[in-house]
Coordinates of C-alpha atoms in Angstrom, one line a residue:
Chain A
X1 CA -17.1 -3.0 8.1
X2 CA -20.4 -1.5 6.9
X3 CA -22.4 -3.1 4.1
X4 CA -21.8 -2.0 0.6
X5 CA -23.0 -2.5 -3.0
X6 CA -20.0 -3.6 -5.8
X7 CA -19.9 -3.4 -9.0
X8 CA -17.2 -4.2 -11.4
X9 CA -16.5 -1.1 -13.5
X10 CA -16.8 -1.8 -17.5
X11 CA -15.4 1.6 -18.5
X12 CA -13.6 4.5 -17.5
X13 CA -16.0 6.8 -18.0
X14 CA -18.9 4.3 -16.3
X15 CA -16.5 4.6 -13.4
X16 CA -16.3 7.9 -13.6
X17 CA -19.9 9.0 -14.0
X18 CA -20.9 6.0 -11.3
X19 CA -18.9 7.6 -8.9
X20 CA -20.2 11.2 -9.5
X21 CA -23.7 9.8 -9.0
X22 CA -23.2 9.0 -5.1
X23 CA -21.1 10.6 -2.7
X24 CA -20.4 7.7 -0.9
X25 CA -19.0 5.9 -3.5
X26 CA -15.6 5.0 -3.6
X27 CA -13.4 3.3 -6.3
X28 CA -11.5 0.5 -5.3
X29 CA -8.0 -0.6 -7.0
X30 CA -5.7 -2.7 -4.7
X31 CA -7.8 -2.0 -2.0
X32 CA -4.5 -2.0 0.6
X33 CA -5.4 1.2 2.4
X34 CA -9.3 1.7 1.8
X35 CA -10.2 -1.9 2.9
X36 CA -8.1 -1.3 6.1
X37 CA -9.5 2.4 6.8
X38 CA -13.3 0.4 6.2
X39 CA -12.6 -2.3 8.9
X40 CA -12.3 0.3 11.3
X41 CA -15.4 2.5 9.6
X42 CA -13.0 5.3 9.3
X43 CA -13.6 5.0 5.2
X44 CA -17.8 4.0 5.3
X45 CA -18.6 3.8 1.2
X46 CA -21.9 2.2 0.8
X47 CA -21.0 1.6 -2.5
X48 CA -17.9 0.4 -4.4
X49 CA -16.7 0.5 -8.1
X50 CA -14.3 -2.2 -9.0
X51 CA -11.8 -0.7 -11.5
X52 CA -8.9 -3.6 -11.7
X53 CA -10.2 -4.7 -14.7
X54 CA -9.9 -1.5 -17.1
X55 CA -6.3 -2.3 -17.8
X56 CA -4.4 0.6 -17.3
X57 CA -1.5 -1.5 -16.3
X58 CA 1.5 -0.9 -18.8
X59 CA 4.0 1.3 -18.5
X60 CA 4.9 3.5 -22.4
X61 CA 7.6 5.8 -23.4
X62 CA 5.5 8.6 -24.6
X63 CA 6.5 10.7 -27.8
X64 CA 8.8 13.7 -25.9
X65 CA 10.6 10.4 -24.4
X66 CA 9.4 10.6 -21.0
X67 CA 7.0 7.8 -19.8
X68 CA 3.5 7.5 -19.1
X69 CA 2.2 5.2 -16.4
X70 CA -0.9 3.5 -16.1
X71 CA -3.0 4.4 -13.1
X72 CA -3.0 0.3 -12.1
X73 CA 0.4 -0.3 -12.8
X74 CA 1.2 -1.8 -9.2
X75 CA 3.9 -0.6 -7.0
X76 CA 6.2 -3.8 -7.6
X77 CA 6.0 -3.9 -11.6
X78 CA 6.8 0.5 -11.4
X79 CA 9.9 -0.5 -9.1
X80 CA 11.4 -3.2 -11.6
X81 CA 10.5 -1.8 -14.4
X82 CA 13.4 -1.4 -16.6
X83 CA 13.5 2.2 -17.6
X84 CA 12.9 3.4 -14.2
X85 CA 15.6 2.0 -13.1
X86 CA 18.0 2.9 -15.3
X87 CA 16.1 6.7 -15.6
X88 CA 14.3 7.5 -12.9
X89 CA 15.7 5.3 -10.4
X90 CA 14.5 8.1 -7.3
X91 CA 11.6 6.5 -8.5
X92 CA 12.5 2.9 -8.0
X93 CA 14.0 3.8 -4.9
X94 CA 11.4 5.5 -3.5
X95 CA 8.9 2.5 -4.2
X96 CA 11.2 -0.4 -2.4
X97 CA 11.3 1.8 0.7
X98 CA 7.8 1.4 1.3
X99 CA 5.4 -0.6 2.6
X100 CA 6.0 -4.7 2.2
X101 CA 6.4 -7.1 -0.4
X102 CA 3.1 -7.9 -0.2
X103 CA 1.1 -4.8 -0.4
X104 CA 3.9 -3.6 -3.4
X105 CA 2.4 -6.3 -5.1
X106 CA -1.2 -5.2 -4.5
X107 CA -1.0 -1.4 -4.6
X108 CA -1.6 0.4 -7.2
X109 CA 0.4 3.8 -8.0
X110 CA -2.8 6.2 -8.2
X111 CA -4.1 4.0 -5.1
X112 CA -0.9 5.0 -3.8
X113 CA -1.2 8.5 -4.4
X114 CA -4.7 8.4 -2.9
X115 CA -3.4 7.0 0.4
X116 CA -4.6 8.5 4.1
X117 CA -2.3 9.4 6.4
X118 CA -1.1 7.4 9.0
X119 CA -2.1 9.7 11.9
X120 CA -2.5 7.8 14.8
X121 CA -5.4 9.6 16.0
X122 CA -6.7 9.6 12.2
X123 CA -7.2 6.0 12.7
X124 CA -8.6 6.2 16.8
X125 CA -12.3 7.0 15.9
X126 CA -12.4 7.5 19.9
X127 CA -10.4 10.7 19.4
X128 CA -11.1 14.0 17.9
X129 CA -10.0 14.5 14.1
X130 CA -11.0 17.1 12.2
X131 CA -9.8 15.2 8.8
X132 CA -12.5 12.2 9.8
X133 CA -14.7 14.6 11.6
X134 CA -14.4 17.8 10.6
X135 CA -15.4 20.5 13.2
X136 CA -13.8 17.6 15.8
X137 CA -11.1 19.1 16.7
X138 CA -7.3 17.9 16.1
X139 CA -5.8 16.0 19.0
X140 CA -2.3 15.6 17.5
X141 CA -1.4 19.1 18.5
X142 CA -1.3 18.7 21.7
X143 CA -0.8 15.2 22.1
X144 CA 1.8 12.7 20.5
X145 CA 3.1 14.7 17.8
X146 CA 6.4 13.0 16.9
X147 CA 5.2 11.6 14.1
X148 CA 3.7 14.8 12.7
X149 CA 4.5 18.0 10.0
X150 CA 6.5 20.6 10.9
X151 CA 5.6 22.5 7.8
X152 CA 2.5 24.0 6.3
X153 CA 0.6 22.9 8.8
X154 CA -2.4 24.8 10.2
X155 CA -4.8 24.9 13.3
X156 CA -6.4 22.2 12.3
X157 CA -4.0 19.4 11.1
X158 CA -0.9 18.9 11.6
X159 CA -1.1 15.1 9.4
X160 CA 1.7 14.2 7.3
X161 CA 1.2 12.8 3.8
X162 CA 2.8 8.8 4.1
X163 CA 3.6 8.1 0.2
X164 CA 7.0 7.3 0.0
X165 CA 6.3 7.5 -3.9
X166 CA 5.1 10.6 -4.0
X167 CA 8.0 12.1 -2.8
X168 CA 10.1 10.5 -5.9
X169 CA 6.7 11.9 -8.1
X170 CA 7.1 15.3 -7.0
X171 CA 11.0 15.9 -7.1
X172 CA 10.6 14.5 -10.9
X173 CA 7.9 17.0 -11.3
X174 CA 5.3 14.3 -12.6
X175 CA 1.8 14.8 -13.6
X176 CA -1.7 12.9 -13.1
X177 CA -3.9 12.9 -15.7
X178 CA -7.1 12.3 -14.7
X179 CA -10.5 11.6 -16.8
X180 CA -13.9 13.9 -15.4
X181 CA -17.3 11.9 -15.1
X182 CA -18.2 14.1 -18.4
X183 CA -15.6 12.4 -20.2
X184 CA -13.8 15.4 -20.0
X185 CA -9.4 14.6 -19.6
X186 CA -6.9 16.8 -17.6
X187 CA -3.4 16.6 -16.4
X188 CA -2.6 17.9 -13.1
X189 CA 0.8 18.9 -12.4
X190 CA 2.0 16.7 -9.0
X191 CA 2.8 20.3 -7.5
X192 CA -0.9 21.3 -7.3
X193 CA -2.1 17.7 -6.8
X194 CA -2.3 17.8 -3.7
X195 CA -3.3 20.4 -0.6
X196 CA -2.1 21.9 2.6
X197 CA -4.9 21.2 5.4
X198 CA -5.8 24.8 6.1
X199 CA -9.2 24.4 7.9
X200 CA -10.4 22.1 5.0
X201 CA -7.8 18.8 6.2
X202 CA -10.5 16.5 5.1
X203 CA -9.7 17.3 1.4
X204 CA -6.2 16.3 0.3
X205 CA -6.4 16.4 -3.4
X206 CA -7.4 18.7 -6.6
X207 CA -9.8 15.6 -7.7
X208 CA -13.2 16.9 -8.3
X209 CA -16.0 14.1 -7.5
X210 CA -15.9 10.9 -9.9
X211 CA -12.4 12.2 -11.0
X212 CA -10.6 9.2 -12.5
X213 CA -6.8 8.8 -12.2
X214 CA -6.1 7.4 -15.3
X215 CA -1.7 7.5 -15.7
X216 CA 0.8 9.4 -14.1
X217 CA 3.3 11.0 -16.5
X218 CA 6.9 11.6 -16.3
X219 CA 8.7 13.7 -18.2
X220 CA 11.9 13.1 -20.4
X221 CA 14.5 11.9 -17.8
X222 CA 17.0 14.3 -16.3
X223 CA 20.2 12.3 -15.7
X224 CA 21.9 12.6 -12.6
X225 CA 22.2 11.0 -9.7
X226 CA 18.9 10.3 -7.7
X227 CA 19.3 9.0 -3.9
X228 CA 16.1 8.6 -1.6
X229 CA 16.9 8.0 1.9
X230 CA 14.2 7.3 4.0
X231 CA 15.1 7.8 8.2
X232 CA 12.7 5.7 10.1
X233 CA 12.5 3.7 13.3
X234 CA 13.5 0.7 12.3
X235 CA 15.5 -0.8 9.0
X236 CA 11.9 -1.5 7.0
X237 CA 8.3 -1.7 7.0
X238 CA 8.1 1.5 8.6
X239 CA 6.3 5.0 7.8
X240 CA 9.3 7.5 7.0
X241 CA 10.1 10.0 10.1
X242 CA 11.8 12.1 7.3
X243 CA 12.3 10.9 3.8
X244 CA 14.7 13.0 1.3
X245 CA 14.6 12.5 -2.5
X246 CA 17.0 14.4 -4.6
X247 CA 18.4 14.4 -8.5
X248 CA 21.8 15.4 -8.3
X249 CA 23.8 17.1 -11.1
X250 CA 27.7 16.8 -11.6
X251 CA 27.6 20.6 -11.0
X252 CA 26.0 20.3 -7.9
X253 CA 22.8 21.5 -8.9
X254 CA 19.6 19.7 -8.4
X255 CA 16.2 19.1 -6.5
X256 CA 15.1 18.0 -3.4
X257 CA 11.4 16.7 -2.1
X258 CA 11.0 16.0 1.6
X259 CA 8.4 13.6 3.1
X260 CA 7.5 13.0 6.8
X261 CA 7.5 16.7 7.4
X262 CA 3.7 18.2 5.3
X263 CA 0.8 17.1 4.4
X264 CA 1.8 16.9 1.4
X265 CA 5.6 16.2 -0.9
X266 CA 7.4 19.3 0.5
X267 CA 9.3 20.8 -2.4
X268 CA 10.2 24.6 -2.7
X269 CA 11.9 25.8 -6.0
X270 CA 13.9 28.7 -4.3
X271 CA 15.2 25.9 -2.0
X272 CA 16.3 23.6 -5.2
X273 CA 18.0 26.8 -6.3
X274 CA 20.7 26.6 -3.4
X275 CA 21.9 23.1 -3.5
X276 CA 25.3 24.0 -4.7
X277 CA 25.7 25.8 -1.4
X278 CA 24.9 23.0 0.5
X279 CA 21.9 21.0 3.3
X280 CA 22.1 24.4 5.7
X281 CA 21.0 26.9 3.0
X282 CA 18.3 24.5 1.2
X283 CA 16.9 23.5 4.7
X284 CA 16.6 27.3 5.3
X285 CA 14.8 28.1 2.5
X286 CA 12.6 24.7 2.7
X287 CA 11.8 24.9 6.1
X288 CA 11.6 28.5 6.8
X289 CA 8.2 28.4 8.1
X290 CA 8.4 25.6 9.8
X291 CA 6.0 25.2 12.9
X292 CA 7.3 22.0 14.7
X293 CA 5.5 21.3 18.0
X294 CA 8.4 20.2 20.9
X295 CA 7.8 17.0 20.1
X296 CA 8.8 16.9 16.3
X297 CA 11.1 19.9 16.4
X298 CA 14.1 16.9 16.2
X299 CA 12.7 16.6 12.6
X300 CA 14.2 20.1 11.1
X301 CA 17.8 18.9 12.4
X302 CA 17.1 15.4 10.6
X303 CA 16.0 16.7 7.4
X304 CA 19.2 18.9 7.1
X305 CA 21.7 16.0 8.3
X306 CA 19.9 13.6 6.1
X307 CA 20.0 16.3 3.1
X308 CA 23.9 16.8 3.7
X309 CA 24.0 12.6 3.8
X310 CA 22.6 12.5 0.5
X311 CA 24.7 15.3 -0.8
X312 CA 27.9 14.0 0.1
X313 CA 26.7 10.4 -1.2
X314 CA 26.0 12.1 -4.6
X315 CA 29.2 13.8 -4.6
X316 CA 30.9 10.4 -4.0
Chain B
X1 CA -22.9 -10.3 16.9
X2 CA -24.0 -9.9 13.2
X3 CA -20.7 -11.5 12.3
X4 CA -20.9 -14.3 14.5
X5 CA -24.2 -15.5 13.6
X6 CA -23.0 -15.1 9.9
X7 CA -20.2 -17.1 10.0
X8 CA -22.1 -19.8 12.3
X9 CA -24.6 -20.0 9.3
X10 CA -21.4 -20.1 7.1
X11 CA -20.0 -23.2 8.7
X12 CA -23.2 -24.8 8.2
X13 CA -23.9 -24.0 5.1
X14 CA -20.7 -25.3 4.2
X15 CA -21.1 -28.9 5.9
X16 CA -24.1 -29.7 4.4
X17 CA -22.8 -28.5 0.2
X18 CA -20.5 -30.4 -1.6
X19 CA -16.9 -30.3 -1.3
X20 CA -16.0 -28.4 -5.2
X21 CA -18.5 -25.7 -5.0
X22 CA -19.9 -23.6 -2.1
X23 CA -23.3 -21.8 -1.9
X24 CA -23.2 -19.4 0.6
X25 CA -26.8 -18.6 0.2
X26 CA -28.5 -14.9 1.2
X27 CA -29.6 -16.0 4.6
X28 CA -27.2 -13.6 6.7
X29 CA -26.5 -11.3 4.1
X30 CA -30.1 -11.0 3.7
X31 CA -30.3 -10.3 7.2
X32 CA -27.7 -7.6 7.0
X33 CA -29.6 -5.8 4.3
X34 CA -32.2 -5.5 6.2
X35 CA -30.9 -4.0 9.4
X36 CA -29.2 -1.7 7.1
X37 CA -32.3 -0.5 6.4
X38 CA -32.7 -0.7 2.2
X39 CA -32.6 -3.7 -0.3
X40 CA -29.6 -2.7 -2.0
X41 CA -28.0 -6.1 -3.2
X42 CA -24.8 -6.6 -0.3
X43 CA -23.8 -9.7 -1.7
X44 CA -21.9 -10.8 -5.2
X45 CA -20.8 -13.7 -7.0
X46 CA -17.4 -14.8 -7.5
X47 CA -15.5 -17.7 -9.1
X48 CA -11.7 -18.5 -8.5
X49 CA -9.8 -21.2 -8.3
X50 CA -7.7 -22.3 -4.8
X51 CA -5.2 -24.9 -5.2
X52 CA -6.2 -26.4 -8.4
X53 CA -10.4 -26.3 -7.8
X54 CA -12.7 -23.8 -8.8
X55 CA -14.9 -22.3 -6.3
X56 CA -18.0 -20.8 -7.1
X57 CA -19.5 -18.7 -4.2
X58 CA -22.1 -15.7 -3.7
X59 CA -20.8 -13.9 -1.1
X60 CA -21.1 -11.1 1.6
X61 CA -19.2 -8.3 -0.2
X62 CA -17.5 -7.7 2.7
X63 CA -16.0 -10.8 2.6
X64 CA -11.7 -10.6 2.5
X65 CA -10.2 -13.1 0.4
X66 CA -8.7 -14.5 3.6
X67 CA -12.4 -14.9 5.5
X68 CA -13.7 -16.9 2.1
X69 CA -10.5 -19.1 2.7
X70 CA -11.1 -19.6 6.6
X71 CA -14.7 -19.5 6.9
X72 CA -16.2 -20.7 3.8
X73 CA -13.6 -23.1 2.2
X74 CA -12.4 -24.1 5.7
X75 CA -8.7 -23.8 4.4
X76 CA -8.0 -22.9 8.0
X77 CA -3.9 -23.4 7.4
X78 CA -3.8 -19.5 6.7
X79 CA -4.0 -17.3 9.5
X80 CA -5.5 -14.3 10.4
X81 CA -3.4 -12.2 12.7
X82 CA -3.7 -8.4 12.8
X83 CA -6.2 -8.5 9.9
X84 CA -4.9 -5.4 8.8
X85 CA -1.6 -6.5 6.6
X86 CA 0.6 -5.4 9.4
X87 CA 1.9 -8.9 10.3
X88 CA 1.9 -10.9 7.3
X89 CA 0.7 -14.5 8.8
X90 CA -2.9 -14.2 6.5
X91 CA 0.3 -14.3 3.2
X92 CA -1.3 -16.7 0.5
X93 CA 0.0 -16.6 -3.9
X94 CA -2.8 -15.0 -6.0
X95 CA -1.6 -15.8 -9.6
X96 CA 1.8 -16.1 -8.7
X97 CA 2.3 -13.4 -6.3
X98 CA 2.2 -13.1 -2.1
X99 CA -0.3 -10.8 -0.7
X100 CA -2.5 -10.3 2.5
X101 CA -4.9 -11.6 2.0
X102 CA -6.5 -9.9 4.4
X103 CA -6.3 -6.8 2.2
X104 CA -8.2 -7.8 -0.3
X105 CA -12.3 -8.4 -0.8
X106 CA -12.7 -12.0 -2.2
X107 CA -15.0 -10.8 -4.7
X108 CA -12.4 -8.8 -6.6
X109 CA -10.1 -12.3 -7.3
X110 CA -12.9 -12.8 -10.2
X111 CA -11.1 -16.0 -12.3
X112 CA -7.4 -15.6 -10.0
X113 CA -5.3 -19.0 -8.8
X114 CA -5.1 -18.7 -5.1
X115 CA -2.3 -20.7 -3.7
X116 CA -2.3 -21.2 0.3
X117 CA -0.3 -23.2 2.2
X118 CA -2.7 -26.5 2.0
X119 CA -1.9 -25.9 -1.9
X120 CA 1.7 -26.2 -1.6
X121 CA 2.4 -29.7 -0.1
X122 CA 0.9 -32.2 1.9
X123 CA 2.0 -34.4 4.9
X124 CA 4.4 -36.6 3.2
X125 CA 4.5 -34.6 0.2
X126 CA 6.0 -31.3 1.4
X127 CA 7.0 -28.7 -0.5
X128 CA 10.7 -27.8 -0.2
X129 CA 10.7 -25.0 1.8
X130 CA 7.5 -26.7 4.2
X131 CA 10.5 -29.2 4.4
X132 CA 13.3 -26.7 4.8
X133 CA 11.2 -24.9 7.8
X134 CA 11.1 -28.3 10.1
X135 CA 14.8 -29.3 9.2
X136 CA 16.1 -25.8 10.2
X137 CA 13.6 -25.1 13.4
X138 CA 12.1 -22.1 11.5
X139 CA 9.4 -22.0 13.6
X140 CA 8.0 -22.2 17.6
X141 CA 4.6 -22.0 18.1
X142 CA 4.0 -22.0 14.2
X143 CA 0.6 -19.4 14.1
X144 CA 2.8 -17.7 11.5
X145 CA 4.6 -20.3 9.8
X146 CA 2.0 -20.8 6.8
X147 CA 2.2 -16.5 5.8
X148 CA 5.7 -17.3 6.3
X149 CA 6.1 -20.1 4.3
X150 CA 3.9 -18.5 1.6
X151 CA 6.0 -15.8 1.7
X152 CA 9.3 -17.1 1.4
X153 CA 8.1 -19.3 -1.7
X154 CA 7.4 -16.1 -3.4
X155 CA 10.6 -14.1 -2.2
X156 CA 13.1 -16.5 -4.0
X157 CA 10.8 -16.1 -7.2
X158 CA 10.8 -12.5 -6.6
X159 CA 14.2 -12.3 -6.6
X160 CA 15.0 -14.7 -9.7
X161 CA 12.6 -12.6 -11.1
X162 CA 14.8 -9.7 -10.7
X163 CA 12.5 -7.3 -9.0
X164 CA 14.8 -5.1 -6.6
X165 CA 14.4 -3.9 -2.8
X166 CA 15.6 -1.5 -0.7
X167 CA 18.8 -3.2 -0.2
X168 CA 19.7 -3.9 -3.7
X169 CA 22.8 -2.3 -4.3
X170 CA 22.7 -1.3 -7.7
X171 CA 19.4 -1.3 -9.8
X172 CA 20.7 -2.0 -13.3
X173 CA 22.7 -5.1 -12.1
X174 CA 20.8 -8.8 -11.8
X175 CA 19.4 -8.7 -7.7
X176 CA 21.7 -11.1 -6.2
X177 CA 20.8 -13.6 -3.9
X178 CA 21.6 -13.1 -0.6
X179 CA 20.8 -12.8 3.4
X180 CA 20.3 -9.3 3.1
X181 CA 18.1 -9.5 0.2
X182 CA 15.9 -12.5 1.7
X183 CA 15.6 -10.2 5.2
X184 CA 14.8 -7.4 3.5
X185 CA 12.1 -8.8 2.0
X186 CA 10.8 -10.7 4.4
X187 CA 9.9 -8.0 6.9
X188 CA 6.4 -7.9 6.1
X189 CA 6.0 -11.3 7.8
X190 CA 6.1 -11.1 12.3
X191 CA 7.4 -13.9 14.1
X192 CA 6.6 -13.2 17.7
X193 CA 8.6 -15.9 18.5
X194 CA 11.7 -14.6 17.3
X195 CA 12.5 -17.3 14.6
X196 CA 14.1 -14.9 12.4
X197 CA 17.2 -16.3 12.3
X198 CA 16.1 -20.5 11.4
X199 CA 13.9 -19.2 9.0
X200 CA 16.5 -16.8 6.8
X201 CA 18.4 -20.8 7.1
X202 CA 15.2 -22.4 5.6
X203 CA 15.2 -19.9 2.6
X204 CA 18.7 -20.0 2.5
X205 CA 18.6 -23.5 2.3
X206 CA 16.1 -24.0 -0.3
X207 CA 17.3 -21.2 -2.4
X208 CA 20.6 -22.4 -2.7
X209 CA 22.6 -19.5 -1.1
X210 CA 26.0 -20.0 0.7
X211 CA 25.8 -19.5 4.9

């Protein structure tokens, strides 16, 4: 690990503006992924702002009667919280399927957000990567790709996002509100959160330098029944070869959000559109323009089966 | 090796301070400024308390919680294993709750309780499931057993606690205590020597569960 300066952040906005005063600093919140990615000098801050103590760890109904969620809340107290389960229990779902008890109890759910992916060649600094080294060169695409998106990938990455969370985030269409090193506050809608690698992979998210996750918000909850089923290779502790997350209606309507398959929550509103006609139209439409190497090409297949799973497990 | 030398000067350091409170001083981390070429301060102080004493230390920042425990404190009953929270044997309580402790700087547990597994019993004053582990053979050649143990402590809590897992049936119901649910929840800690099965009877055991 390289040597860093730490300082325990007594403010928001100190955090905020600390940050946006040196590029290599980096906030640190559970610390689960970032400490790991520094031991192997993939992550090399030379300068860390400790914000566990700024609170930010409840969990309010907010006044339209969704919920707002502090930015430290950690991934264990968001899973048992009471109202998610009842009413957003995709949520809940989601969170259990991920990771171990441990690091639940550690991680934090905009540290969570923030993850890397778990590209193997992402974390083999011997190996060309053009989201550690941009320019490098992306050795995934033609090497062990089974891991890997199938859709809206590009040239230069073929990465997959790893949140299990974030799939439950985006099919509940939740936002992240975010505080600027002016002081400034924004929400940013979980669909334009985050980005498709294009030829920029080594930027994954709408924050701007010393942007502050403060809460993610949910809005009022939907009813119906929400299933996430997560397909990996073995029963747990395991990064998802396809995850599906839907809210079900009695009418058959709903919503789906894929994980394993983008580098990013895949979620396409023309595909949510045809869930009453079943996993082979919504698949279609959310995978149209897929771009599976041989490798992964087994993914498209799983992510319809495992839709039609869920489906028929909704139905009852 | 930097880290070598630092730990060597660690160990010393330690020997010759009293027992309550440790000083690692700013001779290696000194050192490390320097070849890092600027006198930006590297190192921070921290107080916490591990098994009932308070430890005041200045350390490296880059210090995990579970080198300060190994190195500096000479609690060597945890374990480092992968050091990257893959295999659960560096699993100690920080104010109540398991984590890696190899996941976490120890100059961020700023006033926490750290349990480890020195903390929960001693020889002839084992802790139930320390006691539960040798009547059921939960372990071989043991280099896990303490993340284990720490682990499994927290599990049964965690469930009594009602905090639900992937295999909790329905999340509006009490979690029930059962195999499935102790498995489950267990899979964050690796036995490479494949004593899955005596260890599941340790918990079960001490938790009160039927066979």
């Amino acid at each position: 690990m390289r040597p860093f300066t730490f300082e325990r952040a007594s403010s928001i906005e100190a955090a905020a503006k600390s940050a946006a005063s040196n590029s290599q600093a980096k906030f640190i919140a559970g610390g689960t992924n970032l400490l790991d990615l520094m031991k192997l000098e993939i992550e090399t801050p030379t300068h860390l702002i400790d914000v566990n103590g700024l609170g930010l760890d409840k969990i309010d109904a907010t006044p339209d009667g969704g919920l707002r969620i502090g930015a430290l809340v950690r991934n264990t107290d968001l899973a048992a919280h009471q109202a998610v389960r009842r009413d957003y229990g995709l949520l809940s779902r989601a969170l259990v399927a991920g990771a171990s008890g441990q690091l639940r109890n550690v991680a934090t759910t905009a540290g969570n957000l923030l993850q890397r992916t778990r590209c193997p060649y992402f974390y083999d600094t011997n190996m060309p990567c053009n989201k550690r080294q941009l320019g490098s060169g992306c050795s995934a695409i033609d090497g062990f790709s089974r891991q890997h998106a199938i859709v809206g990938v590009s040239d230069s990455c073929i990465a997959t996002h790893p949140s299990d969370m974030a799939i439950a985030m985006q099919a509940l269409d939740a936002t992240v509100e975010t505080v600027k090193p002016d002081g400034s506050s924004r929400t940013i809608p979980i669909a334009d959160f985050y980005r498709l690698p294009g030829d920029t992979p080594h930027i994954e998210s709408a924050l701007e330098r010393g942007e502050f996750i403060t809460g993610v918000l949910l809005p009022p909850p939907t009813g119906g029944k929400h299933i996430y089923r997560k397909v990996r290779d073995r029963a747990s502790y395991a990064f998802a070869l396809v995850s599906v997350g839907v809210v079900i209606h009695p009418d058959g309507t709903g919503r789906v959000a894929v994980g394993g398959v983008a580098h990013k929550p895949w979620r396409i509103g023309e595909a949510d559109a045809k869930m009453q006609e079943g996993a082979r139209a919504v698949v279609g439409t959310l995978l149209a323009n897929a771009r599976p190497t041989e490798q992964n090409r087994f993914k498209v297949d799983l992510v319809e089966r495992t839709l039609g799973a869920v489906i028929s497990e909704a139905r009852g | 090796m930097q880290t070598s030398t630092h730990l060597e000067i660690s160990r010393r350091d330690l020997l010759i301070s009293s027992a309550a409170t440790v000083a690692v001083t700013g001779v290696a981390g000194g050192a490390i400024a320097q070849s890092a070429g600027n006198d930006m301060v590297q190192t921070s102080k921290v107080s916490f308390i591990v098994n009932g004493d308070i430890h005041n230390m200045k350390l490296d920042n880059r210090t995990t919680l579970l080198d300060a425990l190994r190195e500096h404190l000479h609690l060597t009953g945890t374990k480092k294993g992968c050091d990257h929270g893959q295999c659960g044997a560096c699993t100690v309580i920080v104010d109540g709750r398991r984590l890696n402790a190899c996941l976490t700087l120890a100059i961020m547990q700023e006033g926490r309780r750290v349990t480890t597994i020195e903390g929960l019993g001693k020889p002839g004053d084992l802790h139930p499931m320390q006691a539960a582990f040798i009547k059921h053979d939960g372990f071989q050649c043991g280099y896990c057993t303490p993340g284990q143990i720490c682990s499994s402590v927290a599990v049964l809590e965690e469930i009594g606690a009602n905090i639900p897992s992937h295999v909790t049936a329905d999340l509006t119901s009490p979690v029930a205590l059962t195999a499935a649910e102790v498995r489950e929840r267990m899979s964050g800690n690796i036995c490479r020597c494949g004593a899955y099965s005596n260890i599941i009877d340790a918990i079960s055991d001490v938790g009160g569960m039927k066979a």
